[in-house]
Structure formats: C-alpha cells, structure tokens
Coordinates of C-alpha atoms in Angstrom, one line a residue:
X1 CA 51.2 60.0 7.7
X2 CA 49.4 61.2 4.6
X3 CA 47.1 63.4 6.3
X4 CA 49.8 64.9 8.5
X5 CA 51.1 65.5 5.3
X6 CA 48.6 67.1 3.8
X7 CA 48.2 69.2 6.7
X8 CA 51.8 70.5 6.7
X9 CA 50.8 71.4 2.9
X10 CA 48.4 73.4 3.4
X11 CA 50.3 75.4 6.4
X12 CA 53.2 75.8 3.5
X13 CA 51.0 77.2 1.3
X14 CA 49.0 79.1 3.3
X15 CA 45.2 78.2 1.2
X16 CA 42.4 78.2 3.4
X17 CA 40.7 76.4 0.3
X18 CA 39.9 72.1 0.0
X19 CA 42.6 69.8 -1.5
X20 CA 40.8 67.2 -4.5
X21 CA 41.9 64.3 -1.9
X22 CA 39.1 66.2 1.4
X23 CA 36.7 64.7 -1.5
X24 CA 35.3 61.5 -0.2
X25 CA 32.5 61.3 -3.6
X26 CA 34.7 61.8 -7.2
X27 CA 32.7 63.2 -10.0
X28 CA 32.7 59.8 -12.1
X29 CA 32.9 56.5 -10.5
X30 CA 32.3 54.8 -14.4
X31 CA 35.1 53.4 -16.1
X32 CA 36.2 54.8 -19.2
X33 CA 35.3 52.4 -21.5
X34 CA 31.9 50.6 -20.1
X35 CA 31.4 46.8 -21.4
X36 CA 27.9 48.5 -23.0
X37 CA 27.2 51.2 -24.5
X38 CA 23.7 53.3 -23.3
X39 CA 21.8 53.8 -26.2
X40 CA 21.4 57.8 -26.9
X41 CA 17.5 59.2 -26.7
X42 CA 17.7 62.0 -29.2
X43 CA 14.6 63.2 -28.3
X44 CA 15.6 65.3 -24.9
X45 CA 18.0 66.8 -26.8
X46 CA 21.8 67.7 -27.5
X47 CA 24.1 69.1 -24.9
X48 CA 26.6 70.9 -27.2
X49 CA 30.0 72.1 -25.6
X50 CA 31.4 75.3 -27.6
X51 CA 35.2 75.4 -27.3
X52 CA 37.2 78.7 -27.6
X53 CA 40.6 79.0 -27.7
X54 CA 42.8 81.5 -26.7
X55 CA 45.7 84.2 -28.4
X56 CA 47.1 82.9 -31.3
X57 CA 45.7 79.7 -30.9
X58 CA 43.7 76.9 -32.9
X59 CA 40.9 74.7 -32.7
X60 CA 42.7 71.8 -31.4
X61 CA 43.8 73.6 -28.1
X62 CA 41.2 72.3 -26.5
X63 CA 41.3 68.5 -27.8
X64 CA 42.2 67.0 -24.5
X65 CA 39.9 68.6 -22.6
X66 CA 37.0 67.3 -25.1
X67 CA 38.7 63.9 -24.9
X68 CA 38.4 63.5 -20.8
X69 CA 34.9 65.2 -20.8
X70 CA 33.6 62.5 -23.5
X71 CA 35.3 59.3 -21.5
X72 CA 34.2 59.9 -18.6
X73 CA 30.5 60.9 -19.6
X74 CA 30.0 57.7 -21.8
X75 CA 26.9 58.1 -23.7
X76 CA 25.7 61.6 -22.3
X77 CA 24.4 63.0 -25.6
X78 CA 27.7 65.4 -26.3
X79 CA 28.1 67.6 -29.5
X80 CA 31.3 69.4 -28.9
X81 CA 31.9 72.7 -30.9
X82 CA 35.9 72.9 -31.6
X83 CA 35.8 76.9 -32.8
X84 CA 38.2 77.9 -35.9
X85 CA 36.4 81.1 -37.4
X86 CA 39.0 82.8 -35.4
X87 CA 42.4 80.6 -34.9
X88 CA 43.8 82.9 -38.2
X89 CA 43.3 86.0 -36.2
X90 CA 43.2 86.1 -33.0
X91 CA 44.9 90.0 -32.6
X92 CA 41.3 91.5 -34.2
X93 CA 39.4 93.7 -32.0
X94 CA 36.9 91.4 -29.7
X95 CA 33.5 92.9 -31.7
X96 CA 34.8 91.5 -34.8
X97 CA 36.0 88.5 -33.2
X98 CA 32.4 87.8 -31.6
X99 CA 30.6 88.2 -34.6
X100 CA 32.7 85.3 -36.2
X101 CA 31.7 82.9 -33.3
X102 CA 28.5 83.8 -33.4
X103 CA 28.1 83.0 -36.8
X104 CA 30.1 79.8 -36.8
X105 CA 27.9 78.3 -33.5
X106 CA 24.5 79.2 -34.8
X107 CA 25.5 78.1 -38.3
X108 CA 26.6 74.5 -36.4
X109 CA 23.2 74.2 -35.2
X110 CA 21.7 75.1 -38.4
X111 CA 23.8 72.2 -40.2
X112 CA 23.0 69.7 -38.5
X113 CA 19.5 70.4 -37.1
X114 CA 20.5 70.3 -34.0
X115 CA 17.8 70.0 -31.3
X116 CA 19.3 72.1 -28.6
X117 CA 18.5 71.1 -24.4
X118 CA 22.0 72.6 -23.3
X119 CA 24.4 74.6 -24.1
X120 CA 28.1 75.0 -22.0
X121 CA 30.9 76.8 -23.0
X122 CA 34.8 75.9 -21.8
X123 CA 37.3 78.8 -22.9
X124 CA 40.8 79.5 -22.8
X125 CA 42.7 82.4 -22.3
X126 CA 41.3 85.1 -23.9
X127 CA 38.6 82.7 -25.7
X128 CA 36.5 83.6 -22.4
X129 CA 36.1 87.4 -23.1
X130 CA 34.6 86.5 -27.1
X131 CA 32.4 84.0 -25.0
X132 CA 30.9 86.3 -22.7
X133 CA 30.5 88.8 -25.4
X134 CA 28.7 86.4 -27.6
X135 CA 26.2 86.0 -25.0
X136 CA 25.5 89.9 -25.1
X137 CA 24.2 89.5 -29.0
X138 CA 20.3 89.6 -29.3
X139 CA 21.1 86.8 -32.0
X140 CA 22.0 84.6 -28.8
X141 CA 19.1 85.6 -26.8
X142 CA 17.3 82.5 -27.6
X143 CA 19.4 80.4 -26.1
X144 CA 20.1 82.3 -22.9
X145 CA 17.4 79.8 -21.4
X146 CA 19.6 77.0 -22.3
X147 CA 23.2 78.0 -20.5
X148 CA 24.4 74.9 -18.3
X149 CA 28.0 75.8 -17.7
X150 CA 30.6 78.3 -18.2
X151 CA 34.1 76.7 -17.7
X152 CA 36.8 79.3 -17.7
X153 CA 40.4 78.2 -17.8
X154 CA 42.9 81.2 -17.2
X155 CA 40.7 83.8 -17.9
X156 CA 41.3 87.3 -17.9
X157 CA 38.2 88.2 -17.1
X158 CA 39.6 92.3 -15.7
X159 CA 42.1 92.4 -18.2
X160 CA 45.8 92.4 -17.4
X161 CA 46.3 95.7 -16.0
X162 CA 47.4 94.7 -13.0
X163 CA 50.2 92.3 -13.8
X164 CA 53.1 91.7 -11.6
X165 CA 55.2 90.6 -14.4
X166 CA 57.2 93.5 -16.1
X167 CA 58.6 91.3 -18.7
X168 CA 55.2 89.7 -19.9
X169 CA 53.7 93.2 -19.9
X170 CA 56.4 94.1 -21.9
X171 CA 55.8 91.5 -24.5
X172 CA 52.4 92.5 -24.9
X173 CA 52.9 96.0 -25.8
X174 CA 55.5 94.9 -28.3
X175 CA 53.5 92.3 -29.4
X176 CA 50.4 95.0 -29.7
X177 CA 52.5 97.3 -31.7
X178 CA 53.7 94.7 -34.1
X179 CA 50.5 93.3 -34.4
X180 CA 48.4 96.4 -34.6
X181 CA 46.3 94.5 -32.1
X182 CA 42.3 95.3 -31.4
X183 CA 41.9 92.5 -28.9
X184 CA 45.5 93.3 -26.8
X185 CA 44.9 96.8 -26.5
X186 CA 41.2 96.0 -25.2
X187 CA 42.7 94.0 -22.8
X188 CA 45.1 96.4 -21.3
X189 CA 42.6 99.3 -21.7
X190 CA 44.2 101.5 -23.8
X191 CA 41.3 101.2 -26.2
X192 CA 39.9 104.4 -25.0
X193 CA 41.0 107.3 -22.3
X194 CA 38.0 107.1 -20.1
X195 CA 38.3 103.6 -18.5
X196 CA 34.7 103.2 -18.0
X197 CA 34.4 103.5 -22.0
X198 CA 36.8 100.7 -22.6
X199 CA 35.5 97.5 -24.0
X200 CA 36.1 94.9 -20.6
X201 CA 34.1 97.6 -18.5
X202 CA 31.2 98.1 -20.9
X203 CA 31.4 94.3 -21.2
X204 CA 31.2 94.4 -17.2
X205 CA 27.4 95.8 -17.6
X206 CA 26.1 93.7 -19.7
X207 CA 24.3 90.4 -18.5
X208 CA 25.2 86.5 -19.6
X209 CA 27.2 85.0 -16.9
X210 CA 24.3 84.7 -14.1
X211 CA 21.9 82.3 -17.1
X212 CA 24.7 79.9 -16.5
X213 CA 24.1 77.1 -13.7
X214 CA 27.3 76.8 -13.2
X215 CA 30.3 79.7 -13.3
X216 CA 33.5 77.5 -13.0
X217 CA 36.7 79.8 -12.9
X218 CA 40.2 78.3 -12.9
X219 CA 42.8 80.0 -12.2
X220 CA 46.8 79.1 -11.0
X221 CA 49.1 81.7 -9.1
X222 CA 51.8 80.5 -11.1
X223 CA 50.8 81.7 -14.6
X224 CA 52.0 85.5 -15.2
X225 CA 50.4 85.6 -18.7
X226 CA 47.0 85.9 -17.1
X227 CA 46.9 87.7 -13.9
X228 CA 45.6 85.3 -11.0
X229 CA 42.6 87.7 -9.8
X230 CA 41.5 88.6 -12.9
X231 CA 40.9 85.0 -14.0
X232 CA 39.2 84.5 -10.6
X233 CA 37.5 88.1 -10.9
X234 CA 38.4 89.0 -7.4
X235 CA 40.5 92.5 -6.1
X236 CA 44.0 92.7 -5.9
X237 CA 46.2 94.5 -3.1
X238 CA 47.8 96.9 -6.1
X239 CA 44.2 98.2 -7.1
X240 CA 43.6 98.5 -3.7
X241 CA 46.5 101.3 -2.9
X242 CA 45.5 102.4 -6.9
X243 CA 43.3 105.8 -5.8
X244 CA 43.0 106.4 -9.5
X245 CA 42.3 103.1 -11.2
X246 CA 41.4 100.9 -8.4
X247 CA 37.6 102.6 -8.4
X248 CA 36.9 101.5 -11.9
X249 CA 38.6 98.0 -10.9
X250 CA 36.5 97.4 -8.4
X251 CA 33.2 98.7 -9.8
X252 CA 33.9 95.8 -12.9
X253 CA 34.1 93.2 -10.3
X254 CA 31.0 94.3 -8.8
X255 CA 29.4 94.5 -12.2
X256 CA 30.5 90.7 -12.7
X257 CA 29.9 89.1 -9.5
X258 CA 26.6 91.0 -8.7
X259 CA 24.5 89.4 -10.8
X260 CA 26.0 86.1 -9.7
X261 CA 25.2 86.2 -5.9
X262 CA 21.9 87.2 -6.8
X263 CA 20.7 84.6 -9.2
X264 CA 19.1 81.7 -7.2
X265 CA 20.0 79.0 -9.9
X266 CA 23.7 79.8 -10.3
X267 CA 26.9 78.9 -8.8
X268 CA 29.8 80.4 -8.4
X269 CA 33.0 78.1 -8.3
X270 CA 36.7 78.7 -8.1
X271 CA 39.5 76.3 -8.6
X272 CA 43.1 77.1 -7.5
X273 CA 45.9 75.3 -9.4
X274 CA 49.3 74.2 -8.5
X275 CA 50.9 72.5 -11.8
X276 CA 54.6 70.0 -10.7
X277 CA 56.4 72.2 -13.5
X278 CA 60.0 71.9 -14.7
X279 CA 62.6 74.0 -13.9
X280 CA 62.5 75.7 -17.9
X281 CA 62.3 79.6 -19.3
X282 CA 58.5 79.1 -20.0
X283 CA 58.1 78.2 -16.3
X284 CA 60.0 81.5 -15.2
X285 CA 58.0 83.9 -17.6
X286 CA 54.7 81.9 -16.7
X287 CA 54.1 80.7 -19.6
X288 CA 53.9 77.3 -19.1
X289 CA 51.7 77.4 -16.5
X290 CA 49.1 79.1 -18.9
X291 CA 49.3 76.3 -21.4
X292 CA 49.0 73.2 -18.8
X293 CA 45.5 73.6 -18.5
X294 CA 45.7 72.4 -21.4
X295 CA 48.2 70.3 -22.8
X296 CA 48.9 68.5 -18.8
X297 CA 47.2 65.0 -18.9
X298 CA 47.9 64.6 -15.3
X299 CA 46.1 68.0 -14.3
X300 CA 43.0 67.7 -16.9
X301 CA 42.0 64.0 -16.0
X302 CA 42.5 64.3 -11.7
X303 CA 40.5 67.8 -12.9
X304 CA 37.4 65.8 -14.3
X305 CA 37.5 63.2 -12.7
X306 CA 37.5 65.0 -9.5
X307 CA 34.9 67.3 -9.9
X308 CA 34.9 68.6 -13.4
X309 CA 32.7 66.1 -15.1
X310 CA 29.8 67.6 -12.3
X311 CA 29.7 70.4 -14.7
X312 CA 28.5 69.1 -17.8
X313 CA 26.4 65.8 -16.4

C-alpha cells in the first residue's frame, strides 16, 4: 500500500528525482546521545563549519541546523562558525559585505589557534553569494585545499531576475529604494547596464565552488523569495524565449557548472523540497517556504539524517 502510494506521488508531482524513503542506508544509524563519548584527537585537525545567514538576518538563523549536524556527528571534531560581522547590515553592497566575513573567519582561526583539516560552508539565502565571493579573495587562497562542502540552502545563485512572482519583485525594488541597497540591486542586476559587468556574472568567472568535495544545492519550488532555478543554477523556460537576456543567463550557468563537471573530486548534488505548510499569507507570497529550511524541525532532522550528515563526516 505504501509503495503504491508512493508511486501515485510521484505521478502527481510529476519528479523524475528519488524520494528520502528509495534510501535503503540513512546517513547516521548512531543515536543522538551515545552511552560514551569518543575521545577527540586534536591532532588531525578541526573541521570548522562557517555559517552565513541570509537578508536581514542574524547569527542564530542557522542554530538548528548546527544543532542536528552536532547530534548526529557525536564526537567528529566540529568548530562551528555562527557569522555576525554582517547581521547589522545585510543591504551593503556584497564587496563590502565579503571583506567583513573574511575578516571575522580568519580572525576565528587566529583566536583560537585553530589547526585547520576542513573547512565547509552552509549558507542561507543570500549568505551563499558573500560565501562564494569570499572564496575569490587571495587572503582565502590558503585554504582553498581545505574545502569539504558547500551546503546551499535557497540560494540565489543567478540572482532573481527571473522571478515569477510580481508581488515579491515588487517588494524588492521598494525595499531597494528604501534601503539604498548595494546587495539587492546586485542581485537584480541593475548594478551596472552591461549585464556581463554586473557583480553575479563577474562572480560567474571566478573559481571556488569546484575546491569543494561536495556542492550540495537545496532548493523548493514553493519559495518565491528565491527563484527555484537559480538556487539550483539550472535554465529556466522564460530565459529561454528571453533573446536579449537569456544569453547572458545561460553563459553564468555555464560559468558555474563548468568547472563542476570537470573536477574529478567534486560532486554536484541537488535536493528538491516539498515543506507540509499552512494555509497562511507567508505561504502565498513564499515566504514561508524560504524560512523552513530553517526554522522546520521536521524538514532539517529527516534532512540529516537522511543524507545530510554524509556531507560533513
């Protein structure tokens, strides 16, 4: 009954994709809180975990989502960044913006002597862009060696140019002029008139993503904040029919997902999400959908559980 189920599902939604449950191994099989503690050998080194947040956000955004990846990896050597430099102003240009986290990850290291084997990075929102621009700086070029995993929750990766919701757009201009935003008008690429000079396509060119050994995108159809191909970084059937636009479009995803397919050592992942969501205004405008990956307990443990906590063993 279950798997006729399923199968009836799947034929509703029309995904061609794997449900969690065609999983026969989970990522953890540990309990959450083991009878003994493993004693921690220091001398292979830290895996720290830098956590961005997103617009208008704060350092605790991420809290669950530090929570599940520490009880289900008992003992696995952890040091989890929670960024602030830039929860007071998240509307700044995304230069000024990546010169802040910069500072505030290698100034971590430095304060605690940190002996570094890995480094992973889980973002939010527009936390992903500052990440992938911090890993342009030649300050960061040391630790290029040391990338593990890039986990990018709605992520708008190509911007929002293509979003199918008129009111959200809406809000974002307002909320641009208002703000006198750097970071929203990058992200809508009004930051310059020739669209290959505009921040997310030079940021397009640069490398950083292929050092990672894992490239975890996820992305759900339901959130309208964040359009659903640009946090997957795949093409869209309105850049398609876009003779003028669609070009450019399509040369950033090449940009992205070229390096990618080419590097041996790194994996490309995608993760479609379907959030049970209330019948509510935020629901309707999207916006609820945006903030469930990270304030749903029911999404973020079946999420690690299931496969996240691969990532970051």
């Amino acid at each position: 009954i279950f798997y006729q189920a399923k199968e009836k599902f799947k034929k509703e939604l029309k995904i061609e994709e794997f449900l969690y449950s065609d999983l026969s191994v989970l990522a953890s099989d540990r309990p959450y809180f083991p009878p003994e503690e493993e004693e921690e050998n220091l001398e292979d080194g830290i895996h720290l975990v830098v956590c961005v947040h997103g617009l208008d956000g704060n350092s605790a955004d991420l809290r669950l989502v530090k929570t599940f990846i520490e009880l289900g990896l008992p003992g696995g050597k952890l040091d989890f960044l929670m960024s602030e430099k830039n929860q007071m102003d998240t509307f700044a240009d995304f230069d000024t913006m990546t010169d802040r986290l910069l500072d505030e990850i290698i100034q971590h290291i430095q304060l605690y002597n940190l002996s570094i084997s890995r480094i992973s990075f889980i973002g939010h929102s527009l936390g992903n862009i500052i990440i992938r621009s911090v890993l342009t700086r030649p300050r960061f070029r040391y630790y290029l060696n040391k990338l593990h995993t890039f986990l990018s929750l709605s992520g708008p990766h190509l911007g929002t140019l293509y979003n199918n919701s008129a009111l959200v757009s809406t809000g974002l201009w307002l909320m641009q002029k208002l703000k006198k935003s750097g970071s929203l008008l990058q992200l809508t690429f009004r930051d310059n008139a020739d669209l290959r000079k505009c921040f997310l396509y030079q940021l397009s060119q640069k490398t950083g993503l292929q050092y990672f050994k894992n490239v975890v995108l996820v992305a759900s159809p339901q959130d309208r904040y964040v359009p659903f191909h640009s946090a997957r970084i795949e093409m869209c059937k309105t850049a398609l029919k876009d003779r003028h636009t669609g070009p450019v479009y399509a040369e950033m995803i090449n940009n992205l997902l070229g390096p990618l397919v080419e590097a041996k050592d790194c994996t490309l992942i995608r993760h479609n999400v379907f959030h049970a969501l209330p019948n509510t205004a935020n629901t309707l405008i999207g916006r609820a959908a945006h903030i469930a990956v990270l304030d749903s307990e029911l999404f973020l443990e079946k999420f690690f559980l299931v496969a996240g906590l691969n990532y970051f063993k």
